[in-house]
CSV table of C-alpha atoms in Angstrom, one decimal:
chain,number,residue,atom,x,y,z
A,4,ALA,CA,4.9,3.5,-5.2
A,5,GLY,CA,2.8,4.4,-2.2
A,6,PHE,CA,-0.7,4.0,-0.8
A,7,ASP,CA,-2.9,5.5,1.9
A,8,SER,CA,-6.3,4.8,3.5
A,9,PHE,CA,-6.5,1.0,3.0
A,10,THR,CA,-10.2,-0.1,3.5
A,11,LEU,CA,-12.1,-3.4,3.1
A,12,ARG,CA,-15.9,-3.2,3.0
A,13,SER,CA,-18.7,-5.7,2.7
A,14,ASP,CA,-22.0,-5.1,0.9
A,15,GLU,CA,-24.7,-6.8,3.0
A,16,CYS,CA,-28.3,-7.1,2.0
A,17,PRO,CA,-30.8,-7.3,5.0
A,18,PRO,CA,-33.5,-10.0,4.8
A,19,VAL,CA,-36.2,-7.4,4.0
A,20,ALA,CA,-34.7,-4.6,2.0
A,21,THR,CA,-33.8,-3.6,-1.5
A,22,ARG,CA,-30.8,-1.4,-0.7
A,23,ARG,CA,-27.5,-2.9,0.2
A,24,ARG,CA,-25.8,-1.8,3.4
A,25,ARG,CA,-22.1,-1.1,3.3
A,26,ARG,CA,-20.0,-2.1,6.3
A,27,VAL,CA,-16.3,-1.3,6.9
A,28,LEU,CA,-14.6,-4.5,8.0
A,29,PHE,CA,-11.1,-3.1,8.2
A,30,GLN,CA,-9.5,0.4,7.7
A,31,GLU,CA,-6.0,1.9,8.1
A,32,ASP,CA,-4.8,5.3,7.2
A,33,PHE,CA,-1.4,5.2,9.0
A,34,ASP,CA,-2.0,8.5,10.7
A,35,GLN,CA,-1.7,7.1,14.2
A,36,LEU,CA,1.9,6.0,13.7
A,37,ILE,CA,4.6,7.7,15.9
A,38,LEU,CA,7.1,9.2,13.4
A,39,GLN,CA,10.9,9.5,14.0
A,40,ASP,CA,13.6,12.0,13.0
A,41,THR,CA,15.6,11.4,9.8
A,42,VAL,CA,18.7,9.3,9.8
A,43,ASP,CA,20.3,9.7,6.3
A,44,GLU,CA,18.2,12.4,4.8
A,45,ALA,CA,18.6,16.1,5.7
A,46,ALA,CA,17.6,16.8,9.3
A,47,ALA,CA,13.9,16.8,9.9
A,48,THR,CA,11.8,15.9,13.0
A,49,ALA,CA,9.1,13.3,13.2
A,50,VAL,CA,8.7,12.6,9.5
A,51,TRP,CA,9.1,8.8,9.0
A,52,THR,CA,9.1,5.4,10.7
A,53,PRO,CA,10.0,1.8,9.6
A,54,ASN,CA,7.4,0.4,12.1
A,55,PRO,CA,4.0,-0.6,10.7
A,56,PRO,CA,0.7,-0.4,12.6
A,57,LEU,CA,-0.1,-3.0,15.1
A,58,GLY,CA,-0.7,-6.4,13.4
A,59,TRP,CA,0.9,-5.4,10.1
A,60,THR,CA,4.2,-6.7,9.1
A,61,VAL,CA,7.0,-5.5,6.8
A,62,ASP,CA,9.3,-8.1,5.2
A,63,ARG,CA,12.7,-6.5,4.5
A,64,SER,CA,14.6,-9.8,4.1
A,65,GLN,CA,15.3,-8.9,0.4
A,66,VAL,CA,16.6,-5.4,1.2
A,67,PRO,CA,20.4,-5.4,0.8
A,68,ASP,CA,22.8,-3.6,3.1
A,69,GLY,CA,23.3,0.1,2.4
A,70,GLY,CA,20.9,2.5,0.8
A,71,VAL,CA,19.1,5.4,2.5
A,72,THR,CA,17.7,4.2,5.8
A,73,GLU,CA,14.4,6.0,5.6
A,74,PHE,CA,13.5,4.2,2.4
A,75,ALA,CA,14.8,0.6,3.0
A,76,GLY,CA,11.8,-1.4,2.0
A,77,TRP,CA,8.3,-0.3,2.8
A,78,SER,CA,8.3,2.8,5.1
A,79,PHE,CA,5.7,5.2,6.5
A,80,VAL,CA,6.3,8.8,5.8
A,81,ASP,CA,4.8,12.2,6.2
A,82,THR,CA,3.6,13.2,2.7
A,83,THR,CA,4.6,16.9,3.2
A,84,TRP,CA,8.1,15.9,4.1
A,85,TRP,CA,8.3,13.4,1.3
A,86,ASN,CA,7.5,16.1,-1.2
A,87,THR,CA,10.6,18.0,-0.1
A,88,VAL,CA,13.1,15.1,-0.3
A,89,ASP,CA,15.7,15.3,-3.0
A,90,THR,CA,14.1,17.9,-5.2
A,91,SER,CA,16.6,17.1,-8.0
A,92,SER,CA,15.1,13.7,-8.5
A,93,SER,CA,13.0,13.2,-11.7
A,94,ASN,CA,10.2,11.9,-9.4
A,95,ALA,CA,10.2,14.9,-7.1
A,96,PRO,CA,8.1,17.3,-9.2
A,97,VAL,CA,5.3,14.7,-9.5
A,98,ARG,CA,5.1,13.8,-5.8
A,99,THR,CA,3.0,16.8,-5.0
A,100,VAL,CA,0.3,15.5,-7.4
A,101,PHE,CA,-0.7,12.9,-4.8
A,102,THR,CA,-3.4,14.8,-2.9
A,103,ARG,CA,-3.6,12.6,0.3
A,104,LYS,CA,-2.1,14.2,3.4
A,105,GLY,CA,-0.8,12.8,6.6
A,106,THR,CA,1.2,9.6,6.8
A,107,PHE,CA,1.3,7.0,4.0
A,108,ALA,CA,3.1,3.8,3.1
A,109,VAL,CA,5.8,4.2,0.5
A,110,PHE,CA,8.2,2.0,-1.4
A,111,ASP,CA,10.7,4.5,-2.9
A,112,GLY,CA,13.6,2.7,-4.6
A,113,ASP,CA,14.7,6.0,-6.3
A,114,GLU,CA,15.4,7.6,-2.9
A,115,TRP,CA,16.8,4.5,-1.4
A,116,SER,CA,19.4,4.1,-4.1
A,117,ASP,CA,20.8,7.7,-3.5
A,118,LYS,CA,23.2,6.0,-1.0
A,119,SER,CA,25.4,3.1,-2.2
A,120,ALA,CA,23.7,-0.3,-1.8
A,121,LYS,CA,24.5,-3.9,-2.8
A,122,GLY,CA,22.0,-4.6,-5.4
A,123,SER,CA,18.2,-3.9,-5.8
A,124,MET,CA,15.6,-4.4,-3.1
A,125,ALA,CA,12.2,-6.1,-2.7
A,126,SER,CA,9.8,-5.7,0.3
A,127,THR,CA,6.4,-7.0,1.3
A,128,LEU,CA,3.8,-5.2,3.4
A,129,THR,CA,1.1,-7.4,4.9
A,130,THR,CA,-2.1,-6.5,6.8
A,131,PRO,CA,-3.3,-8.3,9.9
A,132,SER,CA,-5.7,-11.2,9.4
A,133,ILE,CA,-9.3,-10.0,8.7
A,134,PRO,CA,-12.0,-12.4,9.9
A,135,LEU,CA,-14.9,-12.9,7.5
A,136,ASP,CA,-18.2,-14.5,8.3
A,137,LYS,CA,-20.4,-16.4,5.8
A,138,VAL,CA,-22.7,-13.4,5.1
A,139,GLN,CA,-19.7,-11.3,4.2
A,140,ILE,CA,-18.3,-14.0,1.9
A,141,ARG,CA,-21.6,-14.5,0.2
A,142,SER,CA,-22.4,-10.8,-0.2
A,143,GLY,CA,-19.0,-9.9,-1.6
A,144,LEU,CA,-16.2,-7.5,-0.5
A,145,ARG,CA,-14.6,-4.4,-1.9
A,146,LEU,CA,-11.1,-3.2,-1.3
A,147,VAL,CA,-10.5,0.6,-1.6
A,148,THR,CA,-7.1,2.2,-1.4
A,149,ASP,CA,-5.4,5.4,-2.7
A,150,VAL,CA,-2.3,4.9,-4.7
A,151,THR,CA,0.5,6.9,-6.3
A,152,TRP,CA,2.6,5.1,-8.9
A,153,SER,CA,5.7,6.8,-10.4
A,154,VAL,CA,8.4,4.7,-11.9
A,155,SER,CA,12.2,5.2,-11.8
A,156,GLY,CA,13.9,2.0,-13.0
A,157,GLU,CA,12.5,-1.5,-12.8
A,158,LEU,CA,9.5,-1.8,-10.4
A,159,VAL,CA,6.7,-4.2,-9.7
A,160,PHE,CA,3.8,-3.4,-7.3
A,161,TYR,CA,1.1,-5.9,-6.5
A,162,ILE,CA,-1.8,-6.5,-4.0
A,163,ASP,CA,-2.8,-10.1,-3.2
A,164,ALA,CA,-5.6,-11.4,-1.1
A,165,ILE,CA,-4.7,-14.5,1.0
A,166,TYR,CA,-7.7,-16.6,2.1
A,167,SER,CA,-7.4,-19.3,4.7
A,168,ASN,CA,-10.1,-21.4,6.3
A,169,GLY,CA,-7.7,-23.2,8.6
A,170,ASP,CA,-7.2,-26.2,6.3
A,171,THR,CA,-6.4,-24.6,2.9
A,172,THR,CA,-4.8,-21.3,1.8
A,173,THR,CA,-5.6,-19.6,-1.5
A,174,VAL,CA,-3.8,-16.6,-2.9
A,175,VAL,CA,-5.7,-14.3,-5.3
A,176,SER,CA,-4.1,-11.6,-7.3
A,177,LEU,CA,-6.1,-8.3,-7.1
A,178,VAL,CA,-3.7,-5.7,-8.5
A,179,ARG,CA,-0.4,-5.8,-10.4
A,180,TYR,CA,1.5,-2.9,-11.9
A,181,GLU,CA,4.8,-3.3,-13.7
A,182,SER,CA,7.2,-0.7,-15.1
A,183,ASP,CA,8.3,-2.9,-18.1
A,184,SER,CA,6.4,-1.6,-21.1
A,185,ASP,CA,6.6,-5.0,-22.7
A,186,SER,CA,4.7,-6.7,-19.8
A,187,SER,CA,1.0,-7.4,-20.0
A,188,TYR,CA,0.9,-5.8,-16.5
A,189,TYR,CA,2.5,-2.6,-17.7
A,190,LYS,CA,1.1,0.5,-15.9
A,191,ALA,CA,1.9,4.0,-17.0
A,192,ARG,CA,2.5,6.7,-14.4
A,193,SER,CA,-0.5,7.2,-12.2
A,194,LEU,CA,0.0,9.8,-9.6
A,195,ASP,CA,-3.3,10.1,-7.7
A,196,GLU,CA,-5.4,7.1,-8.1
A,197,THR,CA,-8.1,5.4,-6.1
A,198,ILE,CA,-8.2,1.6,-6.6
A,199,ARG,CA,-11.5,-0.2,-6.0
A,200,VAL,CA,-11.5,-4.0,-6.4
A,201,ASN,CA,-14.5,-6.3,-5.9
A,202,LEU,CA,-13.5,-9.6,-4.5
A,203,ARG,CA,-15.1,-12.8,-3.2
A,204,ALA,CA,-13.6,-15.3,-0.9
A,205,PRO,CA,-13.2,-18.8,-2.3
A,206,ALA,CA,-16.0,-21.2,-1.4
A,207,ASP,CA,-15.3,-23.6,1.5
């Protein structure tokens, strides 16, 4: 699973107007990250980094020892390089379908497991806090992100919104994909998708 161009917008309606005005509150395309040379994969220069953008965090506490270094938990990779990695993999031919170019965030358990590891992995990628004023909360928000979802083995991908007013914290599920065909959240392969989710912050 991977995604690129993470954007949060508000739809504001001026006092005297009939047309809503869209305003970008937060946007990240990962293209400003400084990429590193490969460690375990075949030699390549400036193609990946484990380090997220400023303010973002990656939790790798549930990534066991071992596995391919470049794909331990959420990583940030050059899409052109990613398309060339392990061309024998069943997922390799479909990577090129994802049309976004540049650097994107990827969780690739198929590649990670190409080197011996102690168990399966889980990882969480979190944005910085995004301040919202009362107008934005009342008008509504929209999350837009580009996603590629190709499954090898058991996989769960989700996006949650976490709202906090300083006193209470509320977690709202926005997107959930699962590879288990018996799950109500089952998602078939989707290689080049733009997700658009309308959301409203909980009332104070």
